[in-house]
CSV table of C-alpha atoms in Angstrom, one decimal:
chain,number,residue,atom,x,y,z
F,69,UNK,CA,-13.9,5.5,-5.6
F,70,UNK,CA,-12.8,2.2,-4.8
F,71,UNK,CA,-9.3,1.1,-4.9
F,72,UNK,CA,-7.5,-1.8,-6.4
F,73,UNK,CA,-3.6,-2.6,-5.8
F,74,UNK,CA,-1.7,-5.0,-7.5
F,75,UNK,CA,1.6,-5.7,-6.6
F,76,UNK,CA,4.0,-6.2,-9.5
F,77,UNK,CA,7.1,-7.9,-7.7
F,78,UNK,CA,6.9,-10.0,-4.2
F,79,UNK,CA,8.9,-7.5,-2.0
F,80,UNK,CA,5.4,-5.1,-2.4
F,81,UNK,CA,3.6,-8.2,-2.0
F,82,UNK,CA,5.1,-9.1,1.2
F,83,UNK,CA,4.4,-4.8,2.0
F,84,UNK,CA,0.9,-4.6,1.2
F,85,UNK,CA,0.0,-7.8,3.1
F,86,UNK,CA,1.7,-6.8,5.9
F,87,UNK,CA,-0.2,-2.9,5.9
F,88,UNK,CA,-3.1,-5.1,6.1
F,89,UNK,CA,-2.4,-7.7,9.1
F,90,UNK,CA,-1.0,-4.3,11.4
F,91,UNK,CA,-4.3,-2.3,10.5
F,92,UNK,CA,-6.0,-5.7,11.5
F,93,UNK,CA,-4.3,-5.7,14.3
F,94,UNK,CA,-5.2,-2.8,15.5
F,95,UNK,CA,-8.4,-2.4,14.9
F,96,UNK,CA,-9.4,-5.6,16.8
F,97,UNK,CA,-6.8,-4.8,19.8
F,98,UNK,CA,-8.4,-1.6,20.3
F,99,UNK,CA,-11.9,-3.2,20.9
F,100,UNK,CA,-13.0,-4.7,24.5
F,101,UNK,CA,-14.6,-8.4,23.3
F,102,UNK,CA,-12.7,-11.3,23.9
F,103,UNK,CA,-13.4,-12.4,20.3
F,104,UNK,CA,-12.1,-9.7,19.0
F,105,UNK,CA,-8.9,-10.2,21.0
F,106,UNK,CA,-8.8,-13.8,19.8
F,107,UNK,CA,-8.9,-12.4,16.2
F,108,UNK,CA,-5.9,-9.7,17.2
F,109,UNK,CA,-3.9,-12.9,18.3
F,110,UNK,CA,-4.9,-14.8,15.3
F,111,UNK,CA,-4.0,-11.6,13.2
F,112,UNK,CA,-0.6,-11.5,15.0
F,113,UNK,CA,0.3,-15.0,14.3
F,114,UNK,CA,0.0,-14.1,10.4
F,115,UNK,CA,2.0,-11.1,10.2
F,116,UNK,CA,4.4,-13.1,12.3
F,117,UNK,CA,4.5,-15.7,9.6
F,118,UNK,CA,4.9,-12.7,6.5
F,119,UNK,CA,7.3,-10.9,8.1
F,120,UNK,CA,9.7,-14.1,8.7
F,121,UNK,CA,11.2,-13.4,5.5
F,122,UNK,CA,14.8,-13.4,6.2
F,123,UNK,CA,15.5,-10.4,3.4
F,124,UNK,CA,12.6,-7.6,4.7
F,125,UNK,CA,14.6,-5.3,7.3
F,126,UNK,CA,17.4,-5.5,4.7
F,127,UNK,CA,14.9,-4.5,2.0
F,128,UNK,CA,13.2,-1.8,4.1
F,129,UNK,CA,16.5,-0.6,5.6
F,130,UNK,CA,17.6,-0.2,1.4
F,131,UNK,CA,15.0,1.3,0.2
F,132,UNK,CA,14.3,4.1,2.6
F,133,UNK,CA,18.5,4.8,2.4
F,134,UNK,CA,17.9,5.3,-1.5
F,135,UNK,CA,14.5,7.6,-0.5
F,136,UNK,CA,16.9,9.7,1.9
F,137,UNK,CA,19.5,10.2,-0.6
F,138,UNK,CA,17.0,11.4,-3.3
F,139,UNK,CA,15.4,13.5,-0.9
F,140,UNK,CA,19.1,15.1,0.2
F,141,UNK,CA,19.1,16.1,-3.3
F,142,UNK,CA,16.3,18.9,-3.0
F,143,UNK,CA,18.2,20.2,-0.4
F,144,UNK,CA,18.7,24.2,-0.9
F,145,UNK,CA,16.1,23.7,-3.6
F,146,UNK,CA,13.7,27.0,-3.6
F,147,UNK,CA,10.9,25.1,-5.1
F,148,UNK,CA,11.1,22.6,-1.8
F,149,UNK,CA,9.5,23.3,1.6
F,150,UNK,CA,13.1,23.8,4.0
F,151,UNK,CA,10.8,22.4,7.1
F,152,UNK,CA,8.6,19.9,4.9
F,153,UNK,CA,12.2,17.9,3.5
F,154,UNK,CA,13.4,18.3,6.9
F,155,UNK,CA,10.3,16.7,8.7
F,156,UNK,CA,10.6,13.4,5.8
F,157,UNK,CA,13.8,12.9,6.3
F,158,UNK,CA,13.4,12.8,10.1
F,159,UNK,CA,10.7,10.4,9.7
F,160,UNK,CA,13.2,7.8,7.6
F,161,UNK,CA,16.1,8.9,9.6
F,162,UNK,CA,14.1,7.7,12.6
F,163,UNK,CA,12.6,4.8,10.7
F,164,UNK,CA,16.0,3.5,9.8
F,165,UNK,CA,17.5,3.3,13.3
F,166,UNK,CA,14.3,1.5,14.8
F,167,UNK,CA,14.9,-1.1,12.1
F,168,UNK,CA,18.5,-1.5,12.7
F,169,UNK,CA,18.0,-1.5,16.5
F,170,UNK,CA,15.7,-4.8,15.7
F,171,UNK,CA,18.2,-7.7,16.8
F,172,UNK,CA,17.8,-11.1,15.5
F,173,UNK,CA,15.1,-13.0,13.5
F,174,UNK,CA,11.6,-10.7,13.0
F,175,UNK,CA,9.3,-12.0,16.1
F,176,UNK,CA,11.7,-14.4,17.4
F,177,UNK,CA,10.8,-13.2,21.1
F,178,UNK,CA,7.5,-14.3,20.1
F,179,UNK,CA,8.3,-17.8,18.9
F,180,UNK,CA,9.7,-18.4,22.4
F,181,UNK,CA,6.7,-18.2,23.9
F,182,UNK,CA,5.8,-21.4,24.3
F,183,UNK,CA,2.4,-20.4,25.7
F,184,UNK,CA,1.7,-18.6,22.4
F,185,UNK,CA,2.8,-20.8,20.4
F,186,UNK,CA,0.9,-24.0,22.1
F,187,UNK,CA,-2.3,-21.5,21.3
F,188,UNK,CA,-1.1,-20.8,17.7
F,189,UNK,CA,-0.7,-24.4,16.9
F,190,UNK,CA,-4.3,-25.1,18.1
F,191,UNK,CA,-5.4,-22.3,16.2
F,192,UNK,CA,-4.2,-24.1,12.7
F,193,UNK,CA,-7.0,-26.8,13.5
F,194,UNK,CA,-10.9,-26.1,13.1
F,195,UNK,CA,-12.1,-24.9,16.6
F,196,UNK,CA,-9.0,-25.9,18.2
F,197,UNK,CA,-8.8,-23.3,20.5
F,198,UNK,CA,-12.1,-24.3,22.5
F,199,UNK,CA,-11.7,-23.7,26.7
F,200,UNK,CA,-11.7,-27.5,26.7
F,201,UNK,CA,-8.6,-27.6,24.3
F,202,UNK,CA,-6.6,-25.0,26.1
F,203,UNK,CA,-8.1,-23.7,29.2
F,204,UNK,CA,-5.3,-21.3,30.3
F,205,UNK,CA,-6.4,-19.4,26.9
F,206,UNK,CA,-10.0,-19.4,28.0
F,207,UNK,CA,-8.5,-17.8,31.4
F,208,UNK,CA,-6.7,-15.1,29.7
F,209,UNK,CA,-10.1,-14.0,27.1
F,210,UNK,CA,-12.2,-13.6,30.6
F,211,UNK,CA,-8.9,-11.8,31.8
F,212,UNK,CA,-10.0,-7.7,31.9
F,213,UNK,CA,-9.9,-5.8,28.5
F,214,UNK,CA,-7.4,-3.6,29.4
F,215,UNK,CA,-4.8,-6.6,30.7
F,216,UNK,CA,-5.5,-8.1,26.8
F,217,UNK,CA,-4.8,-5.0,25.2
F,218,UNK,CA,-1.6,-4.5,27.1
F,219,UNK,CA,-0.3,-8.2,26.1
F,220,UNK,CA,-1.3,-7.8,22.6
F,221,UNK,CA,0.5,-4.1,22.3
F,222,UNK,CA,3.4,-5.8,24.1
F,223,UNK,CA,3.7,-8.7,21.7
F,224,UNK,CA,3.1,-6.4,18.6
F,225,UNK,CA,5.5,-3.6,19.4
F,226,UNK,CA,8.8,-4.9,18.9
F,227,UNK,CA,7.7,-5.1,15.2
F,228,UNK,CA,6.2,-1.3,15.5
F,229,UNK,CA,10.1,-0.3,13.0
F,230,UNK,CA,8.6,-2.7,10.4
F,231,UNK,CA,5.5,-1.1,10.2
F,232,UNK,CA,6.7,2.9,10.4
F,233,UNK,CA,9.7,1.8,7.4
F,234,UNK,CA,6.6,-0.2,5.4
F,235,UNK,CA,4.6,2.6,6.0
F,236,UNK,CA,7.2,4.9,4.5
F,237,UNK,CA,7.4,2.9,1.3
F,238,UNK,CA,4.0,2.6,0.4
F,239,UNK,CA,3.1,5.9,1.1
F,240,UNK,CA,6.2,7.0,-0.8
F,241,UNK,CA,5.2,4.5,-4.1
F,242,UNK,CA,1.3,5.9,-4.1
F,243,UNK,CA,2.4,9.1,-4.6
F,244,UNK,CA,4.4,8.6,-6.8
F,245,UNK,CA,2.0,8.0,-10.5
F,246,UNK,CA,-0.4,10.3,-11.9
F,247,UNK,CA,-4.0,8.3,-12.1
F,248,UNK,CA,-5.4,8.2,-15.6
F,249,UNK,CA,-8.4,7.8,-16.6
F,250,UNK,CA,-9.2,4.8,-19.1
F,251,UNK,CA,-11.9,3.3,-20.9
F,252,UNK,CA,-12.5,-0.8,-20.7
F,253,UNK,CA,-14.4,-1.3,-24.3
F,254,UNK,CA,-16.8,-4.1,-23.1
F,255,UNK,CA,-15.1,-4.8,-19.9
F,256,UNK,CA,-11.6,-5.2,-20.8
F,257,UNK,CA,-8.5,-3.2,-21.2
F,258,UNK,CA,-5.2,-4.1,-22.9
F,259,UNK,CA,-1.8,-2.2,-22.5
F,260,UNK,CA,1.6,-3.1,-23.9
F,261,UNK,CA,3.8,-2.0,-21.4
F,262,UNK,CA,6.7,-0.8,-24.0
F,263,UNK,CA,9.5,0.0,-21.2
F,264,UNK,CA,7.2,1.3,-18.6
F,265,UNK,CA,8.7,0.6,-15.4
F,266,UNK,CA,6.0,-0.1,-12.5
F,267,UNK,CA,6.4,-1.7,-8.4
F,268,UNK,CA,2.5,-1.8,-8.2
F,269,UNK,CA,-0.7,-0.7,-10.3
F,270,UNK,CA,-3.5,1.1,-8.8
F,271,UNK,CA,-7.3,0.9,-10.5
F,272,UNK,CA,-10.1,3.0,-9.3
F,273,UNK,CA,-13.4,2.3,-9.8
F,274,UNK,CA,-16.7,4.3,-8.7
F,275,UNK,CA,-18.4,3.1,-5.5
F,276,UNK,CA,-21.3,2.7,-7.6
F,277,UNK,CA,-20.3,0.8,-10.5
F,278,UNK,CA,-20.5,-2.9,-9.3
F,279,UNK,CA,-17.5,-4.5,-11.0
F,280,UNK,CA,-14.0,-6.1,-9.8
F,281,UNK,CA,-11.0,-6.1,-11.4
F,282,UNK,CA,-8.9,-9.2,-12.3
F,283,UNK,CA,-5.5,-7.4,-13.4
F,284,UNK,CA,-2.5,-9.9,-14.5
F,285,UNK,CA,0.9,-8.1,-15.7
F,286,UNK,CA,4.1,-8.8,-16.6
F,287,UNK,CA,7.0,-6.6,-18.2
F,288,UNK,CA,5.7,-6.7,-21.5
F,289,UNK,CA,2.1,-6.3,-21.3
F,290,UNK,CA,-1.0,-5.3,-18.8
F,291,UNK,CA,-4.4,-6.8,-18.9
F,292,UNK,CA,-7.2,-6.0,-16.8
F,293,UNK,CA,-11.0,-7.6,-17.7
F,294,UNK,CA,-13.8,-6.3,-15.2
F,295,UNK,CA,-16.0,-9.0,-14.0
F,296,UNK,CA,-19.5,-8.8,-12.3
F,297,UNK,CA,-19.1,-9.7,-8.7
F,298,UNK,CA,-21.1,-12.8,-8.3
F,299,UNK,CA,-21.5,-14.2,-5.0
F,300,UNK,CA,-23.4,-17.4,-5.6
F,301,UNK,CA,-22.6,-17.9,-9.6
F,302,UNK,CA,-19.6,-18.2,-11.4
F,303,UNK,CA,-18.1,-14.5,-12.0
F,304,UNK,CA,-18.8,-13.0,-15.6
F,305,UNK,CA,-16.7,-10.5,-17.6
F,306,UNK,CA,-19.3,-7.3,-18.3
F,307,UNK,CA,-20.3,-6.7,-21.6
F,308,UNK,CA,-20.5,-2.8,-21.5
F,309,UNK,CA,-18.0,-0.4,-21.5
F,310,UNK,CA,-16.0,0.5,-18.0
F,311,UNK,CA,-14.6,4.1,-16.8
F,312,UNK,CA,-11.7,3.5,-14.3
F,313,UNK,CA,-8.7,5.1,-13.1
F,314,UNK,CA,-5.0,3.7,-13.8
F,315,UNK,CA,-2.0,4.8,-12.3
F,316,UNK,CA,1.5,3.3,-12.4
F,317,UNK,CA,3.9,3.6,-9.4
F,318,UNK,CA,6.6,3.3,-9.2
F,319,UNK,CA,10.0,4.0,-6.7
């Protein structure tokens, strides 16, 4: 199955793109070419630019609070794994205190670089970062694979208590709705919401079945049409009946 997630308020907006830029991150750190360093760099500069937002540590220092008191609650509950509630609230425990150990703006170690950002500036322009254009760069991609690595995991771990408390979240507001399977009568699907209460929807799709998902949503209704994915021609809704999966999640 394929997944589609669509955020339904910008604070899980802001989460979800920032799950992505880390898990760029590291996939392209972890390689040895110096392209794929340059793209880790790139990567960096964008999650530096999402996580700016004044409001997130607050936001992700809130919600995993709220998660710990609901999870006090099962305390001395018989149904509830003792050592499993213990273990999750360890994990937010320890999430909290790396985000409140994080002084300052988010990355603002990183925005005094003034080598970094001389290279991020060049980066906004088409081939800017050429060895002509900023040869020092040039230097440090022909620098050993291992030395890269270790200045990329050095400029990326002060924000490692943004990425265990997002982590958290999510993880916490996918398991929490029961998929549903739905029928798309000639590729589209209409829901009125009537007081349901949602963060973020989730459709699933099999592998097989080549359609995409546009989903738009607001408190009052849902509407998702399936569209062939056309990559030369205009996209097209289907005109045949769709089998997906819908859940609703919520915190």
């Amino acid at each position: 199955m394929i997944s589609y997630e669509y955020p339904l308020n910008e604070r899980i907006r802001t989460l979800l793109r920032l799950e992505d830029l880390f898990d760029k991150v590291a996939h392209f750190s972890d390689r040895d070419a110096p392209q794929d360093h340059h793209v880790a760099l790139q990567t960096i500069f964008e999650t530096l630019e999402v996580a700016g937002r004044a409001d997130l540590k607050v936001d992700l220092v809130q919600e995993l609070e709220r998660q710990r008191q609901i999870l006090m609650s099962f305390r001395n509950n018989p149904e509830i794994s003792e050592d499993a509630l213990a273990g999750a609230l360890y994990e937010i425990e320890h999430a909290s205190t790396g985000l409140l150990s994080m002084a300052g703006k988010i990355g603002q170690y990183l925005r005094e670089n003034e080598w970094l950002m001389s290279i991020r500036s060049r980066a906004a322009i088409p081939g800017g970062v050429c060895q002509f254009d900023l040869p020092s760069y040039h230097y440090w991609l022909n620098r050993d694979p291992d030395l890269r690595r270790g200045d990329l995991d050095k400029w990326m771990s002060p924000m490692t208590p943004i990425r265990a408390g997002l982590e958290i979240v999510l993880r916490l507001l996918r398991a929490s709705g029961r998929p549903e399977a739905q029928l798309a009568r000639c590729g589209a699907y209409q829901l009125t919401m009537a007081g349901r209460s949602a963060l973020m929807l989730r459709v699933r799709v099999p592998h097989g079945d080549a359609v995409v998902p546009e989903i738009s949503a607001n408190k009052y209704a849902l509407n998702i049409r399936f569209m062939l994915p056309e990559t030369v021609a205009r996209p097209r809704q289907v005109e045949r009946d769709v089998n997906f999966e819908l859940t609703f999640c919520s915190l």
